[in-house]
């Protein structure tokens, strides 16, 4: 199923700091991240949603076929679901999240993040 934010809720949109998918904060809290939930564990945890996502992003791109999309390959992240993704994040990855990702061997795409 596509992770497409409902219309009219642009002020509540957040992007995952790992895969950059855009959803409402409520969707991240209810369902977690469709690409990263198995290690980010945001479902049901507002504090975790605030740690692992950001409302500060520039541009959006729709990925309809993650397996064949050149945009998905360009982003070089593990995208398994179609949806709306941020082009660039303007956020600092919290130290606690960076340490967790390092422990899992996951390296965020720093060229897609402008740390503020």
Coordinates of N, CA and C in Angstrom, one line a residue:
X1 N 0.8 -1.2 0.0 CA 0.0 0.0 0.0 C 0.9 1.2 0.0
X2 N 0.5 2.2 -0.7 CA 1.2 3.5 -0.8 C 1.1 4.3 0.5
X3 N 2.2 4.9 0.8 CA 2.2 5.8 2.0 C 2.1 7.2 1.4
X4 N 0.9 7.7 1.2 CA 0.6 9.0 0.6 C -0.1 9.8 1.7
X5 N 0.5 11.0 2.1 CA -0.2 11.8 3.0 C -1.5 12.3 2.5
X6 N -2.5 12.4 3.4 CA -3.8 13.0 3.0 C -3.7 14.4 2.7
X7 N -4.5 14.9 1.7 CA -4.5 16.3 1.4 C -5.0 17.2 2.5
X8 N -4.5 18.4 2.5 CA -4.9 19.3 3.5 C -4.2 19.2 4.9
X9 N -3.2 18.4 5.0 CA -2.5 18.2 6.3 C -1.0 18.6 6.1
X10 N -0.7 19.5 5.3 CA 0.7 19.8 5.0 C 1.5 20.3 6.2
X11 N 0.8 20.9 7.1 CA 1.5 21.5 8.3 C 1.9 20.3 9.3
X12 N 1.3 19.2 9.2 CA 1.7 18.1 10.1 C 2.6 17.0 9.4
X13 N 3.2 17.3 8.3 CA 4.0 16.4 7.6 C 5.4 16.3 8.2
X14 N 5.9 15.1 8.2 CA 7.3 14.8 8.8 C 7.9 13.8 7.8
X15 N 9.3 13.9 7.8 CA 10.0 13.0 7.0 C 10.9 12.1 7.9
X16 N 11.0 10.8 7.5 CA 11.8 9.9 8.3 C 13.3 10.3 8.0
X17 N 14.1 10.3 9.1 CA 15.5 10.7 9.0 C 16.4 9.7 8.3
X18 N 15.8 8.5 8.1 CA 16.6 7.4 7.5 C 16.2 7.2 6.0
X19 N 15.0 7.0 5.7 CA 14.6 6.7 4.3 C 13.9 8.0 3.7
X20 N 13.6 9.0 4.4 CA 13.0 10.3 4.0 C 11.5 10.2 3.5
X21 N 10.8 9.1 3.8 CA 9.4 9.0 3.4 C 8.7 10.1 4.2
X22 N 7.7 10.7 3.6 CA 6.9 11.7 4.2 C 5.5 11.2 4.6
X23 N 5.1 11.4 5.8 CA 3.8 11.0 6.4 C 3.4 12.1 7.4
X24 N 2.2 12.0 7.8 CA 1.8 12.9 9.0 C 2.4 12.3 10.2
X25 N 2.6 13.2 11.2 CA 3.1 12.6 12.5 C 2.1 11.6 13.1
X26 N 0.8 11.7 12.9 CA -0.1 10.7 13.3 C 0.1 9.4 12.6
X27 N 0.4 9.4 11.3 CA 0.7 8.1 10.6 C 1.9 7.5 11.1
X28 N 3.0 8.2 11.4 CA 4.2 7.6 11.9 C 3.9 7.0 13.3
X29 N 3.0 7.7 14.1 CA 2.7 7.2 15.4 C 1.8 6.0 15.3
X30 N 0.9 6.0 14.4 CA -0.1 4.8 14.3 C 0.5 3.6 13.6
X31 N 1.3 3.8 12.5 CA 1.8 2.8 11.7 C 3.3 2.6 11.7
X32 N 4.0 3.6 12.2 CA 5.5 3.6 12.1 C 5.9 3.9 10.7
X33 N 7.2 3.8 10.4 CA 7.7 4.0 9.1 C 7.6 2.7 8.2
X34 N 7.0 2.8 7.0 CA 6.8 1.6 6.2 C 8.1 1.0 5.8
X35 N 9.2 1.7 5.7 CA 10.5 1.2 5.3 C 11.4 0.8 6.5
X36 N 11.3 1.5 7.6 CA 12.3 1.4 8.7 C 11.7 1.0 10.0
X37 N 10.5 0.6 10.1 CA 9.9 0.3 11.4 C 10.5 -0.8 12.1
X38 N 11.1 -1.8 11.4 CA 11.7 -2.9 12.0 C 12.9 -2.6 12.9
X39 N 13.5 -1.4 12.7 CA 14.6 -1.0 13.5 C 14.4 0.3 14.2
X40 N 13.5 1.2 13.7 CA 13.3 2.5 14.3 C 12.2 2.4 15.4
X41 N 11.2 1.5 15.2 CA 10.2 1.2 16.3 C 9.5 2.5 16.7
X42 N 8.9 3.2 15.8 CA 8.2 4.5 16.1 C 6.7 4.2 16.5
X43 N 6.2 3.1 16.0 CA 4.7 2.9 16.2 C 4.4 3.0 17.7
X44 N 3.4 3.9 17.9 CA 2.8 4.0 19.3 C 3.7 4.9 20.2
X45 N 4.7 5.5 19.7 CA 5.7 6.2 20.6 C 5.9 7.6 20.0
X46 N 5.2 8.6 20.6 CA 5.4 10.0 20.1 C 6.8 10.5 20.2
X47 N 7.5 10.2 21.4 CA 8.8 10.7 21.5 C 9.7 10.1 20.5
X48 N 9.5 8.9 20.1 CA 10.4 8.2 19.1 C 10.1 8.8 17.7
X49 N 8.8 9.1 17.5 CA 8.5 9.8 16.2 C 9.2 11.1 16.1
X50 N 9.2 11.9 17.2 CA 9.9 13.2 17.2 C 11.4 13.0 17.1
X51 N 12.0 12.0 17.6 CA 13.4 11.7 17.4 C 13.8 11.3 16.0
X52 N 13.0 10.4 15.4 CA 13.4 9.8 14.1 C 12.8 10.5 12.9
X53 N 12.1 11.6 13.1 CA 11.5 12.3 11.9 C 11.8 13.8 12.1
X54 N 11.6 14.5 11.0 CA 11.7 16.0 11.0 C 10.7 16.6 10.1
X55 N 10.3 17.8 10.6 CA 9.3 18.6 9.8 C 10.1 19.5 8.8
X56 N 11.4 19.5 8.9 CA 12.2 20.4 8.1 C 12.8 19.7 6.9
X57 N 12.2 19.8 5.8 CA 12.7 19.2 4.6 C 12.4 20.0 3.4
X58 N 13.1 19.8 2.3 CA 12.9 20.6 1.1 C 12.6 19.7 -0.1
X59 N 11.6 20.0 -0.8 CA 11.2 19.2 -2.0 C 10.6 17.9 -1.7
X60 N 9.8 17.4 -2.6 CA 9.1 16.1 -2.5 C 9.2 15.4 -3.8
X61 N 9.3 14.1 -3.8 CA 9.3 13.3 -5.0 C 8.4 12.1 -4.8
X62 N 7.7 11.7 -5.8 CA 6.8 10.6 -5.7 C 7.6 9.4 -6.3
X63 N 7.6 8.3 -5.5 CA 8.2 7.1 -6.0 C 7.1 6.0 -6.1
X64 N 6.8 5.7 -7.4 CA 5.7 4.8 -7.6 C 6.1 3.3 -7.8
X65 N 7.3 3.1 -8.3 CA 7.8 1.7 -8.4 C 9.2 1.7 -7.9
X66 N 9.4 1.4 -6.6 CA 10.7 1.5 -5.9 C 11.7 0.6 -6.5
X67 N 11.3 -0.6 -7.1 CA 12.3 -1.5 -7.7 C 12.9 -1.0 -9.0
X68 N 12.2 -0.2 -9.7 CA 12.6 0.3 -11.0 C 12.9 1.8 -11.1
X69 N 12.6 2.5 -10.0 CA 12.7 4.0 -10.0 C 14.2 4.4 -10.0
X70 N 14.6 5.3 -10.9 CA 15.9 5.9 -10.9 C 16.1 6.8 -9.7
X71 N 15.0 7.4 -9.3 CA 15.0 8.3 -8.1 C 15.3 7.5 -6.8
X72 N 14.7 6.3 -6.7 CA 15.0 5.4 -5.6 C 16.5 5.0 -5.6
X73 N 17.0 4.7 -6.8 CA 18.4 4.3 -6.9 C 19.3 5.5 -6.5
X74 N 18.9 6.7 -7.0 CA 19.7 7.9 -6.7 C 19.7 8.2 -5.2
X75 N 18.6 8.0 -4.5 CA 18.5 8.2 -3.1 C 19.4 7.2 -2.3
X76 N 19.6 6.1 -2.9 CA 20.4 5.0 -2.3 C 20.0 4.7 -0.8
X77 N 18.7 4.6 -0.6 CA 18.2 4.1 0.7 C 17.3 2.9 0.4
X78 N 17.1 2.2 1.4 CA 16.2 1.0 1.3 C 14.8 1.3 1.2
X79 N 14.3 1.6 0.0 CA 12.9 2.0 -0.2 C 12.1 0.8 -0.7
X80 N 11.2 0.3 0.1 CA 10.4 -0.9 -0.3 C 9.0 -0.5 -0.6
X81 N 8.5 0.7 -0.3 CA 7.1 1.0 -0.5 C 7.1 2.3 -1.4
X82 N 6.0 2.4 -2.2 CA 5.9 3.6 -3.0 C 5.3 4.7 -2.1
X83 N 5.6 5.9 -2.4 CA 5.1 7.0 -1.6 C 5.7 8.3 -1.9
X84 N 5.6 9.3 -1.1 CA 6.2 10.6 -1.2 C 7.4 10.7 -0.4
X85 N 8.5 11.1 -0.9 CA 9.8 11.2 -0.2 C 10.4 12.6 -0.3
X86 N 11.0 13.0 0.8 CA 11.7 14.3 0.8 C 12.9 14.2 -0.1
X87 N 13.2 15.3 -0.8 CA 14.5 15.4 -1.6 C 15.7 15.7 -0.7
X88 N 15.5 16.6 0.3 CA 16.6 16.9 1.2 C 16.0 17.3 2.5
X89 N 16.7 16.8 3.6 CA 16.3 17.1 5.0 C 17.1 18.2 5.5
X90 N 16.5 19.1 6.3 CA 17.2 20.1 7.0 C 17.1 19.9 8.5
X91 N 17.9 19.0 9.0 CA 17.8 18.6 10.4 C 19.1 18.0 10.9
X92 N 19.3 18.0 12.2 CA 20.4 17.3 12.8 C 19.9 16.0 13.3
X93 N 20.7 14.9 12.9 CA 20.3 13.6 13.4 C 20.7 13.6 14.9
X94 N 19.7 13.3 15.8 CA 20.0 13.3 17.2 C 21.1 12.3 17.5
X95 N 22.0 12.6 18.5 CA 23.1 11.7 18.8 C 22.7 10.3 19.2
X96 N 21.5 10.2 19.9 CA 21.0 8.9 20.3 C 20.7 8.1 19.1
X97 N 20.0 8.7 18.1 CA 19.6 7.9 16.9 C 20.9 7.6 16.1
X98 N 21.8 8.5 16.0 CA 23.1 8.2 15.2 C 23.8 7.0 15.8
X99 N 23.8 7.0 17.2 CA 24.5 5.8 17.8 C 23.8 4.5 17.6
X100 N 22.4 4.6 17.6 CA 21.7 3.3 17.3 C 21.9 2.9 15.8
X101 N 21.9 3.8 14.9 CA 22.2 3.5 13.5 C 23.6 2.9 13.3
X102 N 24.6 3.5 14.0 CA 25.9 3.0 13.9 C 26.0 1.6 14.4
X103 N 25.3 1.3 15.5 CA 25.3 0.0 16.0 C 24.7 -1.0 15.1
X104 N 23.8 -0.6 14.3 CA 23.1 -1.5 13.3 C 23.8 -1.5 12.0
X105 N 24.9 -0.7 11.8 CA 25.6 -0.6 10.6 C 24.9 0.1 9.5
X106 N 24.0 1.0 9.9 CA 23.3 1.9 8.9 C 23.9 3.3 8.9
X107 N 24.2 3.7 7.7 CA 24.9 5.0 7.6 C 23.9 5.9 6.9
X108 N 23.4 7.0 7.5 CA 22.5 7.9 6.9 C 23.2 8.6 5.7
X109 N 22.4 8.9 4.7 CA 22.9 9.7 3.5 C 23.1 11.1 3.9
X110 N 24.3 11.5 4.3 CA 24.6 12.8 4.8 C 24.6 13.8 3.7
X111 N 24.7 13.4 2.4 CA 24.6 14.4 1.3 C 23.2 14.8 1.1
X112 N 22.2 14.1 1.7 CA 20.8 14.5 1.6 C 20.3 15.2 2.8
X113 N 21.2 15.5 3.8 CA 20.8 16.1 5.0 C 21.7 17.3 5.2
X114 N 21.0 18.5 5.4 CA 21.7 19.7 5.8 C 21.5 19.9 7.2
X115 N 22.5 19.6 8.0 CA 22.4 19.6 9.5 C 22.3 21.1 9.9
X116 N 21.2 21.4 10.7 CA 21.0 22.8 11.1 C 21.4 22.9 12.6

